[in-house]
XYZ file of C-alpha atoms in Angstrom:
665
model
C -30.643 17.781 2.024
C -30.003 14.169 0.048
C -32.129 11.273 0.921
C -30.210 8.654 2.203
C -31.519 4.793 0.512
C -33.097 1.914 1.915
C -32.540 -0.326 -2.197
C -29.789 0.105 -4.929
C -32.876 0.522 -7.094
C -33.376 4.169 -5.959
C -30.322 5.115 -7.159
C -30.436 2.837 -10.572
C -30.487 5.700 -12.975
C -27.444 7.610 -11.529
C -25.133 4.239 -12.577
C -24.015 4.869 -16.229
C -22.119 0.534 -15.773
C -25.441 -1.268 -15.180
C -22.891 -4.356 -15.254
C -21.800 -2.114 -11.318
C -25.438 -1.708 -11.128
C -25.975 -5.452 -11.182
C -23.021 -7.285 -9.873
C -22.637 -4.948 -7.003
C -22.788 -5.909 -2.893
C -26.125 -4.074 -2.817
C -26.106 -3.735 1.463
C -22.203 -3.009 1.375
C -23.072 -0.368 -1.437
C -26.085 0.870 0.956
C -23.519 0.704 3.988
C -21.259 3.026 2.549
C -23.719 5.175 0.136
C -25.853 6.405 3.024
C -22.950 7.301 5.147
C -21.695 9.444 2.871
C -24.874 11.187 2.489
C -24.842 11.621 6.435
C -22.070 13.280 5.747
C -22.626 15.680 3.141
C -26.005 16.759 4.703
C -24.175 17.566 7.972
C -20.925 19.461 6.295
C -23.615 21.885 4.289
C -25.529 22.441 7.318
C -22.060 23.252 8.985
C -20.808 25.390 6.503
C -24.372 27.271 6.237
C -24.613 27.658 9.947
C -21.249 29.417 9.652
C -21.996 31.140 6.901
C -25.175 32.832 8.882
C -23.106 33.504 11.885
C -20.418 35.260 9.626
C -23.297 37.620 8.302
C -24.420 38.237 11.571
C -21.090 38.825 13.028
C -21.069 36.694 15.695
C -18.163 33.974 16.888
C -17.700 30.168 15.508
C -15.303 28.284 16.958
C -16.799 25.233 15.678
C -14.240 23.100 13.788
C -15.015 21.418 10.251
C -15.683 17.799 10.319
C -12.927 15.588 10.424
C -14.414 11.573 9.634
C -12.855 8.196 7.856
C -14.915 5.808 6.678
C -13.561 1.790 6.708
C -14.891 0.736 4.227
C -13.328 -2.508 2.953
C -12.067 -2.959 -0.376
C -14.776 -4.260 -2.557
C -17.701 -2.846 -1.018
C -18.456 -0.484 -3.684
C -17.119 3.220 -2.220
C -15.743 4.395 -5.430
C -18.922 3.385 -7.415
C -20.584 5.037 -4.322
C -18.584 8.195 -4.448
C -19.565 8.345 -8.419
C -23.216 7.882 -7.914
C -22.760 10.638 -4.986
C -21.145 13.404 -7.805
C -24.199 12.494 -9.541
C -27.088 12.934 -6.844
C -24.969 15.857 -5.638
C -24.649 17.468 -8.799
C -28.363 17.253 -9.468
C -29.151 18.965 -5.605
C -26.368 21.670 -6.283
C -24.143 20.604 -3.779
C -20.217 21.158 -5.229
C -17.850 19.072 -4.169
C -14.144 18.432 -4.009
C -12.922 15.043 -4.730
C -9.048 14.178 -3.917
C -7.942 10.442 -5.848
C -5.305 8.485 -4.824
C -3.972 8.412 -8.677
C -4.910 9.588 -12.113
C -5.925 6.316 -13.054
C -8.759 6.430 -10.363
C -9.162 9.880 -11.826
C -9.852 8.819 -15.483
C -12.380 6.482 -14.202
C -14.228 8.676 -12.573
C -14.029 10.982 -14.983
C -15.430 8.307 -17.361
C -17.882 6.981 -15.073
C -19.243 10.578 -14.088
C -18.716 12.778 -17.317
C -21.592 11.828 -19.498
C -24.137 12.523 -16.630
C -22.696 16.032 -15.327
C -21.823 17.608 -18.640
C -19.629 20.483 -18.662
C -19.496 21.203 -14.478
C -17.090 18.750 -13.944
C -13.626 19.674 -14.000
C -10.919 17.197 -13.232
C -7.388 18.901 -12.343
C -3.774 17.199 -13.010
C -0.492 18.495 -13.722
C -1.336 18.003 -17.394
C -4.156 20.172 -17.600
C -3.279 23.023 -14.770
C -1.933 26.254 -15.731
C -2.512 30.088 -14.571
C -6.137 30.174 -16.909
C -7.111 26.751 -14.873
C -7.151 28.524 -11.172
C -9.396 31.465 -12.587
C -12.271 29.357 -13.668
C -11.896 26.669 -11.041
C -15.010 28.237 -8.869
C -17.213 27.816 -11.757
C -17.826 24.245 -11.629
C -19.766 22.383 -9.437
C -17.799 18.987 -8.848
C -13.861 19.027 -9.165
C -11.031 17.007 -8.599
C -7.490 16.238 -8.089
C -4.737 14.498 -6.968
C -3.526 13.411 -3.654
C -0.046 14.933 -4.421
C -1.525 18.419 -5.749
C -3.930 18.564 -2.167
C -0.569 17.934 -0.365
C 1.679 20.010 -1.898
C -1.305 22.668 -1.162
C -0.846 21.760 2.622
C 2.862 22.439 2.599
C 2.264 25.916 0.944
C 2.712 25.366 -3.188
C -0.753 27.177 -4.453
C -3.254 27.964 -3.102
C -6.412 26.456 -1.722
C -8.557 29.220 -1.643
C -8.709 28.391 -6.035
C -10.833 25.088 -5.008
C -12.997 26.293 -1.985
C -15.977 27.456 -3.160
C -18.400 27.030 -5.997
C -19.347 29.969 -7.479
C -22.486 29.955 -9.667
C -22.793 32.342 -13.092
C -25.249 34.254 -10.933
C -24.147 37.243 -9.406
C -26.345 38.148 -6.345
C -26.087 34.534 -5.346
C -23.120 33.890 -2.574
C -20.404 31.107 -3.380
C -20.909 27.832 -1.934
C -18.054 26.210 0.188
C -17.258 22.740 -1.167
C -17.479 19.217 0.930
C -14.045 17.222 0.356
C -14.144 13.632 -0.091
C -11.093 12.003 -0.074
C -10.184 8.500 -2.242
C -8.109 6.362 -0.133
C -5.269 7.358 2.924
C -4.291 11.101 2.019
C -0.257 11.670 2.445
C -0.260 12.602 5.917
C 3.522 13.489 6.247
C 5.817 16.166 5.347
C 8.632 14.216 4.934
C 12.510 14.928 3.614
C 15.863 13.215 4.568
C 19.324 14.734 4.093
C 22.097 12.296 3.195
C 26.021 12.652 2.113
C 25.457 9.892 -0.287
C 23.621 9.520 -3.729
C 20.015 9.154 -2.563
C 18.160 12.341 -0.923
C 21.693 13.891 -1.723
C 21.722 16.995 1.338
C 23.164 19.129 -1.925
C 20.074 18.065 -4.941
C 18.242 20.935 -3.974
C 20.897 23.375 -4.060
C 22.469 21.969 -7.868
C 19.199 22.740 -8.694
C 18.516 26.184 -7.602
C 22.333 27.374 -8.796
C 21.430 25.696 -12.199
C 18.383 28.110 -12.324
C 19.791 31.577 -10.930
C 21.279 33.735 -13.072
C 24.886 33.428 -13.632
C 24.910 37.322 -13.426
C 23.458 37.158 -9.713
C 25.913 34.915 -8.083
C 29.670 34.263 -8.986
C 30.336 30.352 -9.671
C 33.369 30.990 -6.998
C 30.707 32.218 -4.500
C 28.480 28.772 -5.435
C 30.988 26.350 -5.443
C 31.695 28.032 -1.589
C 28.935 27.271 -0.393
C 28.552 24.618 -1.523
C 30.982 22.594 0.063
C 29.571 24.940 3.748
C 26.502 22.920 2.939
C 28.213 19.735 3.158
C 29.972 20.426 6.090
C 27.901 21.502 8.160
C 25.717 18.411 7.500
C 28.768 16.424 7.828
C 29.588 17.180 10.826
C 25.791 17.093 12.336
C 25.705 13.921 11.644
C 29.419 13.462 12.721
C 27.503 14.474 16.427
C 25.760 10.704 16.409
C 29.316 9.315 16.782
C 29.958 10.786 20.258
C 27.511 7.801 21.650
C 28.800 4.189 21.139
C 25.982 2.443 19.428
C 25.791 1.627 16.265
C 21.959 2.708 16.293
C 21.842 6.185 17.146
C 18.739 8.991 17.323
C 18.996 12.065 18.586
C 17.547 15.796 17.565
C 19.307 17.712 15.761
C 20.746 21.313 16.643
C 20.882 24.601 14.682
C 22.950 23.735 11.832
C 24.702 26.866 11.273
C 26.692 26.486 14.691
C 29.240 24.942 12.871
C 30.544 27.417 11.024
C 32.202 29.812 13.730
C 33.270 32.270 10.816
C 30.854 35.573 10.435
C 31.857 36.246 7.022
C 31.460 32.718 6.261
C 27.911 33.016 7.355
C 27.427 35.779 5.911
C 28.242 34.448 2.154
C 26.003 31.319 3.379
C 22.495 33.365 3.799
C 23.573 35.953 0.630
C 23.556 32.847 -1.639
C 21.082 30.866 -0.185
C 18.764 34.465 -0.108
C 19.502 35.230 -3.976
C 19.143 31.574 -5.593
C 16.059 31.624 -7.866
C 14.111 29.170 -5.962
C 10.793 29.659 -7.489
C 12.024 28.436 -10.937
C 12.581 25.106 -9.375
C 9.973 22.161 -8.887
C 8.421 22.006 -5.351
C 10.415 18.870 -4.353
C 13.593 21.344 -4.392
C 11.435 24.233 -2.843
C 10.510 21.801 0.099
C 14.445 20.195 0.942
C 15.177 24.200 0.607
C 12.847 24.916 3.087
C 13.503 22.516 5.345
C 17.438 22.680 5.394
C 16.827 27.015 6.281
C 14.277 25.337 9.305
C 17.682 22.796 10.136
C 19.929 25.877 9.837
C 18.498 28.318 11.932
C 16.709 26.265 14.874
C 16.660 23.323 17.067
C 15.042 20.340 17.823
C 13.766 20.225 13.763
C 14.767 16.794 12.588
C 16.783 13.586 13.932
C 20.169 12.053 12.966
C 19.675 9.053 12.496
C 22.812 6.203 12.713
C 21.731 2.746 11.766
C 25.386 0.384 11.452
C 27.325 2.372 9.062
C 24.256 4.693 7.738
C 23.797 8.267 8.871
C 21.300 10.419 7.658
C 19.403 13.794 8.994
C 15.023 12.781 8.739
C 13.141 15.367 9.151
C 9.009 15.443 9.326
C 5.362 16.699 10.225
C 2.422 16.552 10.193
C 0.048 17.632 7.467
C -3.204 18.724 8.900
C -5.840 19.007 6.148
C -8.915 19.926 8.643
C -7.887 23.645 7.789
C -9.458 23.160 4.149
C -13.098 22.768 5.176
C -15.180 18.982 5.871
C -13.375 15.932 5.081
C -14.619 12.548 4.383
C -11.732 9.789 3.956
C -12.809 6.764 2.063
C -10.371 4.431 3.195
C -10.887 0.417 3.701
C -7.651 0.389 5.813
C -8.964 2.999 8.262
C -9.367 0.131 10.880
C -5.846 -1.298 10.496
C -4.002 2.372 10.657
C -6.091 3.377 13.875
C -2.718 5.354 15.460
C -2.213 7.087 12.272
C -6.408 8.747 12.107
C -6.280 8.970 15.783
C -3.195 10.900 15.429
C -5.094 12.956 13.230
C -8.633 13.298 15.027
C -10.425 11.388 11.873
C -13.529 9.982 13.830
C -13.560 6.494 12.189
C -17.245 5.139 11.238
C -16.785 1.446 10.766
C -18.922 -0.446 8.831
C -19.720 -4.124 8.304
C -17.297 -6.467 6.670
C -19.112 -8.935 4.339
C -16.400 -10.724 3.071
C -16.189 -14.373 4.071
C -12.622 -14.758 4.172
C -12.593 -18.193 6.457
C -14.842 -19.461 3.293
C -13.132 -17.948 0.485
C -8.717 -17.390 1.743
C -5.950 -18.753 1.247
C -2.961 -17.749 2.807
C 0.668 -19.574 2.192
C 3.880 -18.663 3.735
C 7.020 -20.383 1.246
C 9.809 -19.821 3.748
C 12.344 -18.614 1.873
C 14.701 -15.517 2.907
C 13.808 -12.709 0.849
C 15.853 -10.133 2.428
C 16.946 -7.447 -0.241
C 20.374 -9.113 -0.058
C 18.864 -12.007 -0.402
C 17.240 -11.282 -3.384
C 20.650 -9.867 -5.375
C 21.307 -14.010 -4.729
C 20.326 -15.695 -8.305
C 19.548 -18.946 -6.249
C 16.845 -16.837 -4.698
C 15.380 -15.877 -7.297
C 15.300 -19.243 -9.036
C 13.874 -21.175 -6.024
C 10.916 -18.657 -6.093
C 10.322 -18.782 -9.908
C 10.841 -23.047 -9.402
C 8.005 -22.895 -7.248
C 5.987 -20.494 -8.685
C 5.435 -21.933 -11.923
C 5.415 -25.655 -10.785
C 2.463 -24.572 -8.566
C 1.199 -22.233 -11.780
C 1.768 -25.325 -14.368
C 0.122 -27.962 -11.695
C -2.601 -26.199 -10.399
C -6.129 -26.414 -12.513
C -8.674 -23.247 -12.247
C -5.674 -20.862 -10.576
C -5.171 -17.943 -12.730
C -2.464 -16.323 -10.692
C 0.168 -13.195 -11.123
C 3.173 -12.498 -9.352
C 3.872 -9.330 -7.206
C 8.049 -8.660 -7.376
C 9.816 -5.642 -5.867
C 9.882 -3.298 -8.787
C 13.738 -4.344 -9.079
C 13.188 -7.891 -9.840
C 10.443 -6.987 -12.210
C 12.516 -7.716 -15.409
C 14.233 -11.075 -13.978
C 11.285 -12.408 -13.210
C 9.837 -11.762 -16.744
C 13.148 -13.385 -17.498
C 12.419 -16.703 -15.933
C 8.941 -16.310 -16.903
C 7.452 -16.266 -13.457
C 5.850 -13.150 -14.858
C 4.734 -13.784 -18.398
C 4.780 -11.476 -21.904
C 1.107 -10.774 -21.488
C 0.898 -9.788 -17.842
C 4.035 -7.925 -18.080
C 2.838 -5.455 -21.260
C -0.777 -5.478 -19.343
C 0.143 -4.645 -15.786
C 3.957 -3.772 -15.559
C 4.971 -1.120 -18.165
C 2.027 1.351 -17.454
C 4.068 5.040 -18.560
C 1.186 6.795 -17.168
C 1.840 9.033 -14.295
C -0.326 10.415 -10.900
C 1.669 13.967 -10.909
C 5.307 12.362 -9.893
C 4.310 8.550 -9.562
C 4.460 5.224 -11.953
C 1.131 3.454 -12.516
C 3.340 0.199 -13.483
C 2.547 -2.523 -11.453
C 4.946 -3.620 -8.190
C 4.552 -5.311 -4.858
C 4.395 -1.740 -3.251
C 1.644 -0.366 -5.922
C -1.070 -1.988 -6.296
C -3.698 0.575 -4.611
C -6.538 1.376 -7.140
C -5.764 -1.727 -9.520
C -8.926 -2.864 -9.514
C -8.291 -4.402 -12.654
C -6.425 -7.381 -10.950
C -9.535 -8.975 -10.319
C -10.041 -11.592 -12.534
C -6.946 -13.351 -10.894
C -7.905 -15.906 -8.180
C -4.186 -16.192 -7.126
C -1.090 -13.625 -6.026
C 2.390 -14.431 -5.499
C 4.140 -11.834 -3.255
C 7.363 -12.644 -4.227
C 9.162 -10.618 -1.077
C 7.334 -9.210 2.026
C 5.601 -5.938 0.861
C 8.561 -4.101 3.216
C 9.329 -0.325 2.523
C 12.344 1.538 3.341
C 12.799 1.589 6.837
C 12.703 5.534 6.447
C 9.371 5.695 5.577
C 7.832 3.978 9.251
C 10.610 6.449 10.833
C 9.049 9.577 8.880
C 5.476 8.557 10.377
C 7.159 7.905 14.055
C 8.913 11.050 13.819
C 5.553 13.445 12.195
C 3.302 11.907 15.535
C 5.845 11.675 18.370
C 7.866 14.422 17.322
C 12.043 14.667 17.212
C 12.467 12.771 20.728
C 11.222 9.839 19.785
C 13.638 6.886 18.796
C 13.760 5.809 15.477
C 16.632 3.774 15.332
C 16.437 0.195 13.974
C 16.497 -2.700 16.763
C 19.895 -2.848 18.537
C 20.164 -6.867 19.257
C 20.771 -9.379 15.930
C 16.953 -9.472 14.393
C 17.436 -13.314 13.295
C 14.092 -14.328 14.815
C 11.752 -15.436 12.171
C 9.200 -15.455 14.626
C 9.500 -11.729 15.860
C 8.015 -8.777 13.089
C 10.439 -6.852 15.692
C 11.611 -4.063 13.527
C 12.462 -1.032 15.935
C 13.444 -0.515 18.739
C 10.728 1.590 20.511
C 7.861 -0.108 21.250
C 5.285 2.731 19.641
C 7.514 3.239 16.520
C 7.303 -0.554 15.758
C 2.781 -0.674 16.505
C 3.484 1.889 13.506
C 5.629 -0.133 11.001
C 3.232 -2.821 12.363
C -0.037 -0.925 11.502
C 1.494 0.258 7.843
C 2.725 -3.450 7.104
C -0.496 -5.068 7.507
C -1.921 -1.373 5.283
C -0.225 -2.995 2.304
C -0.879 -6.415 3.020
C -4.724 -5.622 3.020
C -4.405 -3.204 -0.167
C -2.324 -6.102 -2.149
C -4.325 -9.216 -0.681
C -7.938 -7.290 -1.843
C -6.772 -6.559 -5.625
C -7.350 -10.415 -6.535
C -11.219 -11.609 -6.880
C -11.442 -11.749 -3.067
C -13.105 -8.312 -3.739
C -15.766 -9.380 -5.533
C -18.309 -10.020 -2.196
C -20.596 -11.932 -4.438
C -18.272 -14.410 -5.765
C -18.089 -17.634 -4.144
C -15.169 -18.686 -5.944
C -11.675 -18.886 -3.337
C -8.872 -16.885 -3.396
C -5.070 -17.687 -2.882
C -2.387 -15.952 -1.582
C 1.542 -17.226 -1.598
C 3.778 -15.000 0.101
C 7.322 -15.208 -0.262
C 9.807 -14.360 2.965
C 11.052 -16.195 6.115
C 9.405 -13.908 8.334
C 7.174 -16.273 9.387
C 6.022 -13.938 12.541
C 3.414 -12.294 9.637
C 1.964 -15.445 10.010
C 0.244 -14.848 12.563
C -0.955 -11.369 11.655
C -2.323 -11.885 8.699
C -4.473 -14.777 10.754
C -5.391 -12.796 13.362
C -6.293 -10.092 10.674
C -8.508 -12.016 8.440
C -9.285 -14.389 11.685
C -8.551 -17.575 9.492
C -7.696 -20.879 11.743
C -4.342 -21.029 10.902
C -2.175 -20.210 8.106
C 0.440 -22.559 7.285
C 3.450 -22.547 5.644
C 6.256 -24.541 3.698
C 10.128 -24.972 3.594
C 11.497 -24.339 0.094
C 14.771 -25.509 0.300
C 13.987 -28.058 3.833
C 11.909 -30.174 1.758
C 13.774 -29.974 -1.966
C 15.200 -33.360 -1.368
C 12.109 -34.675 0.193
C 10.101 -33.976 -2.200
C 12.264 -35.694 -4.302
C 12.138 -38.453 -2.817
C 8.250 -38.552 -2.839
C 8.400 -38.903 -6.531
C 10.354 -41.656 -6.546
C 8.414 -43.532 -3.563
C 4.502 -42.820 -4.965
C 6.528 -43.411 -8.980
C 7.087 -46.977 -6.891
C 3.769 -47.587 -5.764
C 1.868 -46.162 -8.677
C 3.910 -48.718 -10.822
C 2.913 -51.664 -7.884
C -0.852 -50.524 -8.598
C -0.518 -50.536 -12.590
C 0.575 -54.462 -12.226
C -2.781 -55.194 -9.896
C -5.379 -56.233 -12.604
C -8.108 -56.198 -10.276
C -7.366 -54.114 -7.866
C -7.215 -49.921 -7.479
C -6.830 -49.215 -3.975
C -3.781 -51.122 -1.908
C -2.990 -50.692 1.926
C 0.343 -49.410 2.666
C 2.227 -52.799 3.254
C 0.948 -54.055 0.282
C 2.530 -51.787 -1.924
C 6.244 -52.616 0.541
C 6.575 -53.011 3.876
C 9.360 -50.162 3.675
C 7.305 -48.167 2.076
C 4.015 -47.771 4.779
C 6.760 -47.277 7.123
C 8.264 -44.111 5.558
C 4.796 -42.669 4.938
C 4.208 -43.609 8.663
C 7.188 -41.684 9.880
C 6.279 -38.525 8.181
C 3.286 -38.382 8.519
C 2.585 -36.577 11.492
C 5.418 -33.531 10.415
C 2.072 -31.578 8.490
C 4.225 -29.779 5.936
C 6.015 -33.368 4.887
C 2.051 -34.621 4.763
C 0.757 -31.480 2.111
C 3.506 -32.893 0.103
C 3.191 -36.367 0.013
C -0.378 -35.184 -0.744
C 0.536 -33.717 -2.865
C 3.148 -35.355 -5.130
C 0.291 -38.434 -5.033
C -1.711 -35.913 -6.809
C 0.829 -35.438 -8.831
C 0.703 -38.984 -10.096
C -3.183 -39.740 -10.008
C -2.664 -41.395 -6.115
C -5.154 -40.402 -3.411
C -4.407 -41.288 -0.320
C -6.979 -42.635 1.848
C -6.722 -42.007 5.689
C -9.247 -44.147 8.051
C -10.335 -42.285 11.610
C -8.108 -45.570 13.309
C -4.885 -44.272 11.331
C -5.468 -47.275 8.682
C -4.193 -45.725 5.561
C -4.972 -47.178 1.413
C -3.675 -45.805 -1.298
C -5.860 -45.772 -4.748
C -5.246 -45.462 -8.170
C -7.363 -43.337 -10.454
C -7.636 -42.898 -14.067
C -7.695 -39.184 -13.752
C -7.754 -37.117 -11.186
C -8.218 -33.349 -10.672
C -6.136 -31.397 -8.244
C -7.034 -31.144 -5.032
C -9.286 -34.536 -5.175
C -9.057 -35.641 -1.597
C -9.570 -39.172 0.186
C -11.519 -36.831 3.052
C -13.301 -34.673 0.682
C -11.585 -31.558 2.193
C -11.030 -29.041 -0.567
C -7.596 -29.138 -2.568
C -5.934 -26.062 -0.835
C -7.343 -26.389 3.097
C -5.063 -29.612 3.290
C -2.052 -27.810 1.791
C -2.042 -29.178 -1.670
C 0.110 -25.627 -2.452
C 3.053 -27.603 -0.263
C 6.308 -29.329 -1.914
C-alpha cells in the first residue's frame, strides 16, 4: 500500500522540476496527493478482492469505485498526478492516465519519463497502431486522451488493451489498472442532424459512398438513397410544424415510417448495409449508428425547433465506470454537481485556499456582445478602444484578451491582441486528436502558461452554442425533456434565463460557471502563494452573470461600467478636470483647493454626479490620469489636489486602485 504524507519534503525526490517544489502551496498539494493515495489504495484492495473471489468462483457484485476530487485550479493536482505516477511505478501499481489534451500529455511525459524510463507509454493519434495495441500491457504507466477514452466507450476500440499490466514473468497474473482522469471527461455521445451546411444529415453518407467500391453499389442507387435520407429527415422535421409555437421539442419516432413504398425501404437498407463503414472516421461511423437507431426506433432523438432553425438532436450519457476504478481530478466538480450526481460519482471536496476577496477583481464592461452584435464594426471598435485604453493606462497591468475564435483576427488587426501574443498563444497548431490547441475564449482548459498575466479580458461571454447545453440535458433527462429556448422575448439583461425548462436552465448555468472558472483561473490567481491581485474584464450586457460570479467567489460585489452610456460623460470629465488642473497650476503656493475655489459650477457638477457610482468612478479615473486626486472627507466636503507624479490608482482614501472602480471610464 502507498503511504500518505504529512510534509511535501517526504516526496521531494519525486519532483523533477524544483521550481514546482519550492513554489507550490504545500497544504493544497498534500490534500490532493493524500486523496489520490487513499483512492489508489482502495482501488488496489477492491481489485485484489475481486480477483480472489474470481479464483474461488465466488460471485462479486461490488461495483467499481467512481469518485471525483474537487481540487480547484492552482492547487497542484497536475503536479500531484505526476508525483503519484512515479510513486506508483516504484511500488508496481499500474495506472491509466486520461488527459484532457495532448499538451497536458506532453507536459506529463517531460516530468515522468526520466524517472520511469521505458515503462511509460503515452498514446495519441500520432503513434497508435496495431503494433502498439499488443504491447500496451507491458507498460506500467499508460496515458491516453479523453477523446480516445470516449471513442472506446462508445464502441470504437477495445478497452481490454488498456485494462491490465502484465509483467514479463509468465507465472505472475496481470494487474488491473487504476484510472485517473485529468479534468471532466466527455460524458455525452451526441450528434445533431440538420439539412443545412452545419451538422448536415448526409455528411456521413457521402463519406461512406466515397469509400465504397463502385462495383458494390451503382451510382444511381446511391443517389436515390441520398434523396430518400434527406426526405425522411425533412419529413421528421416537418412534424414540428404541427405546433404553432416557434419553439418545439419533441421525441423522434422511427424515421422509416415516412417511406410507405416497400421497394424504397429495401433499397435504403440494401445501400446502408453495403456501405464500407469501417473505412471512414469514427465521427461518421457514429453518425451512421445514430441514423440507423432513429430509422428503426421511437424516442431516440429530439426534433428541436427554435424560431427558424429545426434540427434533430441525439444524445446519450457515457458511463465509464465499467472500465475499472476511476478518480477524476476536476477543479470545477462542485460547480457542475448535476453532471457528477447523474454519473454517480462521489464528490470529494477539498479546502479552497484561494483568497478571492483579497486578490480577485472582476469588472463588467456593459456592451452587447451577442453573436449578431459582434458582426458590427462598432462593437469591435468600442471594445478595442476600451481595452487598449485600460491596458495602456494602468501601470503594472499585464493583460491578455480572450475573444471568440471567429473574432481573433479582428482583434489582432485592431491591436487588442499583440503580435507577440498572437504568435505565442493564438496560432498554435498542435492537435489533441481532433481539436486545435490554439487559445480562444472557449479553449483555455490546461493553458497554465497564462499565469504570467495578472489581467484578463473576456471579449464576450464564454457562451457555447445552445445545442451543447441541450445535448447534456437530453443525455441526463431523456428525450421527453423540453430543451427549447425560452419562449418569451429574452431582452432582460439582468436575467440569465435562456431555456424554457428549469432543469435545462440549471445545466446551462452550471456549465457556464464551469467555463468561467476555468478561464479565470488561467491567470495569476491560480498562484496560491502569490499576493498580487488578478483583474478580469468581462464585456457583455448580460449583467445577471455578475451576481452568479459574486456568489461563486464570495465577492462583496462586482461593479459594471456601461461603455456607450458614459462615452459623452468621459469627454466632459476631460474638459472639466483640464480646467481644474489649469487653475491649480496657476496657484503659486497651493497644491490643493476646495471644489468651489476651482469654480462654483465645477463644484455643482462634481456633487451632481458623485452619488452615481459609475460616474464617480469615471471622474476619479479621469482625474488620476491628469495627476489630480479628489479628497473626500466624512462630512462630504471635497478638495482636489495636483500631484507632481501620480501612479495610477493612488486614491485619497488610500483604497486600492481597482477597489474604487478606477478601471471605469
